[in-house]
Amino acid sequence: MYSLTSANRYYLYQGFVRMNLGIDGLFKIYTIGNEGRWNRKGLNY
């Protein structure tokens, strides 16, 4: 049986991980989509 605090911590952690994965995925899609433009400008991240 989980206590309220550990259950809350688990759900907060899961939400935090999903949020970070979503931001990271969007950032990768954005950088891949603009790769040609960035490379022409000489900005290689």
PDB file of N, CA and C in Angstrom:
ATOM      1  N   MET A   1       0.842  -1.205   0.000  1.00  0.00           N
ATOM      2  CA  MET A   1       0.000   0.000   0.000  1.00  0.00           C
ATOM      3  C   MET A   1       0.877   1.255   0.000  1.00  0.00           C
ATOM      4  N   TYR A   2       0.660   2.085  -0.980  1.00  0.00           N
ATOM      5  CA  TYR A   2       1.460   3.311  -1.087  1.00  0.00           C
ATOM      6  C   TYR A   2       0.909   4.403  -0.179  1.00  0.00           C
ATOM      7  N   SER A   3       1.799   5.166   0.396  1.00  0.00           N
ATOM      8  CA  SER A   3       1.362   6.358   1.127  1.00  0.00           C
ATOM      9  C   SER A   3       1.066   7.465   0.121  1.00  0.00           C
ATOM     10  N   LEU A   4       0.340   8.484   0.554  1.00  0.00           N
ATOM     11  CA  LEU A   4      -0.022   9.582  -0.346  1.00  0.00           C
ATOM     12  C   LEU A   4       1.211  10.279  -0.900  1.00  0.00           C
ATOM     13  N   THR A   5       2.215  10.475  -0.059  1.00  0.00           N
ATOM     14  CA  THR A   5       3.387  11.233  -0.507  1.00  0.00           C
ATOM     15  C   THR A   5       4.158  10.477  -1.585  1.00  0.00           C
ATOM     16  N   SER A   6       4.357   9.167  -1.410  1.00  0.00           N
ATOM     17  CA  SER A   6       5.105   8.410  -2.408  1.00  0.00           C
ATOM     18  C   SER A   6       4.323   8.313  -3.716  1.00  0.00           C
ATOM     19  N   ALA A   7       3.000   8.157  -3.621  1.00  0.00           N
ATOM     20  CA  ALA A   7       2.167   8.115  -4.827  1.00  0.00           C
ATOM     21  C   ALA A   7       2.231   9.452  -5.557  1.00  0.00           C
ATOM     22  N   ASN A   8       2.126  10.545  -4.812  1.00  0.00           N
ATOM     23  CA  ASN A   8       2.210  11.868  -5.428  1.00  0.00           C
ATOM     24  C   ASN A   8       3.569  12.083  -6.072  1.00  0.00           C
ATOM     25  N   ARG A   9       4.627  11.657  -5.385  1.00  0.00           N
ATOM     26  CA  ARG A   9       5.978  11.802  -5.924  1.00  0.00           C
ATOM     27  C   ARG A   9       6.111  11.025  -7.239  1.00  0.00           C
ATOM     28  N   TYR A  10       5.540   9.817  -7.270  1.00  0.00           N
ATOM     29  CA  TYR A  10       5.609   8.988  -8.473  1.00  0.00           C
ATOM     30  C   TYR A  10       4.905   9.666  -9.649  1.00  0.00           C
ATOM     31  N   TYR A  11       3.696  10.175  -9.415  1.00  0.00           N
ATOM     32  CA  TYR A  11       2.954  10.822 -10.501  1.00  0.00           C
ATOM     33  C   TYR A  11       3.616  12.113 -10.952  1.00  0.00           C
ATOM     34  N   LEU A  12       4.170  12.874 -10.002  1.00  0.00           N
ATOM     35  CA  LEU A  12       4.898  14.090 -10.381  1.00  0.00           C
ATOM     36  C   LEU A  12       6.111  13.742 -11.228  1.00  0.00           C
ATOM     37  N   TYR A  13       6.828  12.683 -10.829  1.00  0.00           N
ATOM     38  CA  TYR A  13       8.013  12.253 -11.577  1.00  0.00           C
ATOM     39  C   TYR A  13       7.635  11.806 -12.980  1.00  0.00           C
ATOM     40  N   GLN A  14       6.562  11.006 -13.098  1.00  0.00           N
ATOM     41  CA  GLN A  14       6.114  10.550 -14.415  1.00  0.00           C
ATOM     42  C   GLN A  14       5.724  11.727 -15.308  1.00  0.00           C
ATOM     43  N   GLY A  15       5.008  12.701 -14.750  1.00  0.00           N
ATOM     44  CA  GLY A  15       4.631  13.878 -15.523  1.00  0.00           C
ATOM     45  C   GLY A  15       5.842  14.681 -15.954  1.00  0.00           C
ATOM     46  N   PHE A  16       6.828  14.800 -15.058  1.00  0.00           N
ATOM     47  CA  PHE A  16       8.053  15.534 -15.363  1.00  0.00           C
ATOM     48  C   PHE A  16       8.824  14.854 -16.487  1.00  0.00           C
ATOM     49  N   VAL A  17       8.939  13.520 -16.418  1.00  0.00           N
ATOM     50  CA  VAL A  17       9.647  12.767 -17.460  1.00  0.00           C
ATOM     51  C   VAL A  17       8.932  12.913 -18.796  1.00  0.00           C
ATOM     52  N   ARG A  18       7.604  12.757 -18.805  1.00  0.00           N
ATOM     53  CA  ARG A  18       6.851  12.882 -20.059  1.00  0.00           C
ATOM     54  C   ARG A  18       6.975  14.271 -20.647  1.00  0.00           C
ATOM     55  N   MET A  19       6.936  15.293 -19.794  1.00  0.00           N
ATOM     56  CA  MET A  19       7.065  16.666 -20.264  1.00  0.00           C
ATOM     57  C   MET A  19       8.433  16.874 -20.911  1.00  0.00           C
ATOM     58  N   ASN A  20       9.490  16.393 -20.259  1.00  0.00           N
ATOM     59  CA  ASN A  20      10.835  16.551 -20.799  1.00  0.00           C
ATOM     60  C   ASN A  20      11.009  15.783 -22.103  1.00  0.00           C
ATOM     61  N   LEU A  21      10.474  14.567 -22.185  1.00  0.00           N
ATOM     62  CA  LEU A  21      10.564  13.793 -23.416  1.00  0.00           C
ATOM     63  C   LEU A  21       9.819  14.491 -24.544  1.00  0.00           C
ATOM     64  N   GLY A  22       8.664  15.079 -24.233  1.00  0.00           N
ATOM     65  CA  GLY A  22       7.898  15.804 -25.244  1.00  0.00           C
ATOM     66  C   GLY A  22       8.645  17.018 -25.756  1.00  0.00           C
ATOM     67  N   ILE A  23       9.237  17.786 -24.849  1.00  0.00           N
ATOM     68  CA  ILE A  23      10.009  18.971 -25.245  1.00  0.00           C
ATOM     69  C   ILE A  23      11.221  18.542 -26.067  1.00  0.00           C
ATOM     70  N   ASP A  24      11.917  17.493 -25.622  1.00  0.00           N
ATOM     71  CA  ASP A  24      13.096  17.004 -26.328  1.00  0.00           C
ATOM     72  C   ASP A  24      12.727  16.512 -27.720  1.00  0.00           C
ATOM     73  N   GLY A  25      11.599  15.802 -27.828  1.00  0.00           N
ATOM     74  CA  GLY A  25      11.148  15.317 -29.128  1.00  0.00           C
ATOM     75  C   GLY A  25      10.797  16.458 -30.074  1.00  0.00           C
ATOM     76  N   LEU A  26      10.079  17.464 -29.571  1.00  0.00           N
ATOM     77  CA  LEU A  26       9.743  18.625 -30.398  1.00  0.00           C
ATOM     78  C   LEU A  26      10.997  19.360 -30.840  1.00  0.00           C
ATOM     79  N   PHE A  27      11.967  19.502 -29.931  1.00  0.00           N
ATOM     80  CA  PHE A  27      13.213  20.191 -30.260  1.00  0.00           C
ATOM     81  C   PHE A  27      13.977  19.435 -31.337  1.00  0.00           C
ATOM     82  N   LYS A  28      14.012  18.091 -31.252  1.00  0.00           N
ATOM     83  CA  LYS A  28      14.691  17.286 -32.270  1.00  0.00           C
ATOM     84  C   LYS A  28      14.002  17.420 -33.620  1.00  0.00           C
ATOM     85  N   ILE A  29      12.675  17.372 -33.631  1.00  0.00           N
ATOM     86  CA  ILE A  29      11.927  17.532 -34.885  1.00  0.00           C
ATOM     87  C   ILE A  29      12.211  18.905 -35.488  1.00  0.00           C
ATOM     88  N   TYR A  30      12.234  19.939 -34.634  1.00  0.00           N
ATOM     89  CA  TYR A  30      12.500  21.300 -35.099  1.00  0.00           C
ATOM     90  C   TYR A  30      13.903  21.422 -35.675  1.00  0.00           C
ATOM     91  N   THR A  31      14.902  20.875 -34.976  1.00  0.00           N
ATOM     92  CA  THR A  31      16.282  21.001 -35.448  1.00  0.00           C
ATOM     93  C   THR A  31      16.500  20.181 -36.719  1.00  0.00           C
ATOM     94  N   ILE A  32      15.895  18.988 -36.807  1.00  0.00           N
ATOM     95  CA  ILE A  32      16.023  18.178 -38.025  1.00  0.00           C
ATOM     96  C   ILE A  32      15.348  18.896 -39.195  1.00  0.00           C
ATOM     97  N   GLY A  33      14.189  19.510 -38.953  1.00  0.00           N
ATOM     98  CA  GLY A  33      13.470  20.232 -39.999  1.00  0.00           C
ATOM     99  C   GLY A  33      14.238  21.433 -40.516  1.00  0.00           C
ATOM    100  N   ASN A  34      15.024  22.068 -39.657  1.00  0.00           N
ATOM    101  CA  ASN A  34      15.769  23.269 -40.035  1.00  0.00           C
ATOM    102  C   ASN A  34      17.262  23.002 -40.224  1.00  0.00           C
ATOM    103  N   GLU A  35      17.634  21.731 -40.342  1.00  0.00           N
ATOM    104  CA  GLU A  35      19.049  21.373 -40.396  1.00  0.00           C
ATOM    105  C   GLU A  35      19.764  22.049 -41.557  1.00  0.00           C
ATOM    106  N   GLY A  36      19.151  22.023 -42.745  1.00  0.00           N
ATOM    107  CA  GLY A  36      19.782  22.630 -43.916  1.00  0.00           C
ATOM    108  C   GLY A  36      20.052  24.114 -43.731  1.00  0.00           C
ATOM    109  N   ARG A  37      19.061  24.842 -43.222  1.00  0.00           N
ATOM    110  CA  ARG A  37      19.221  26.283 -42.995  1.00  0.00           C
ATOM    111  C   ARG A  37      20.322  26.566 -41.971  1.00  0.00           C
ATOM    112  N   TRP A  38      20.309  25.812 -40.854  1.00  0.00           N
ATOM    113  CA  TRP A  38      21.330  26.026 -39.815  1.00  0.00           C
ATOM    114  C   TRP A  38      22.723  25.760 -40.376  1.00  0.00           C
ATOM    115  N   ASN A  39      22.875  24.684 -41.155  1.00  0.00           N
ATOM    116  CA  ASN A  39      24.195  24.336 -41.679  1.00  0.00           C
ATOM    117  C   ASN A  39      24.698  25.388 -42.660  1.00  0.00           C
ATOM    118  N   ARG A  40      23.818  25.973 -43.460  1.00  0.00           N
ATOM    119  CA  ARG A  40      24.223  27.028 -44.382  1.00  0.00           C
ATOM    120  C   ARG A  40      24.712  28.262 -43.628  1.00  0.00           C
ATOM    121  N   LYS A  41      24.089  28.536 -42.479  1.00  0.00           N
ATOM    122  CA  LYS A  41      24.519  29.674 -41.669  1.00  0.00           C
ATOM    123  C   LYS A  41      25.770  29.355 -40.850  1.00  0.00           C
ATOM    124  N   GLY A  42      26.179  28.103 -40.818  1.00  0.00           N
ATOM    125  CA  GLY A  42      27.362  27.723 -40.062  1.00  0.00           C
ATOM    126  C   GLY A  42      27.094  27.506 -38.590  1.00  0.00           C
ATOM    127  N   LEU A  43      25.831  27.293 -38.216  1.00  0.00           N
ATOM    128  CA  LEU A  43      25.492  27.037 -36.815  1.00  0.00           C
ATOM    129  C   LEU A  43      25.234  25.546 -36.656  1.00  0.00           C
ATOM    130  N   ASN A  44      26.245  24.827 -36.230  1.00  0.00           N
ATOM    131  CA  ASN A  44      26.119  23.378 -36.065  1.00  0.00           C
ATOM    132  C   ASN A  44      25.964  23.039 -34.592  1.00  0.00           C
ATOM    133  N   TYR A  45      24.715  22.771 -34.165  1.00  0.00           N
ATOM    134  CA  TYR A  45      24.467  22.411 -32.769  1.00  0.00           C
ATOM    135  C   TYR A  45      24.406  20.894 -32.636  1.00  0.00           C
TER     136      TYR A  45
END
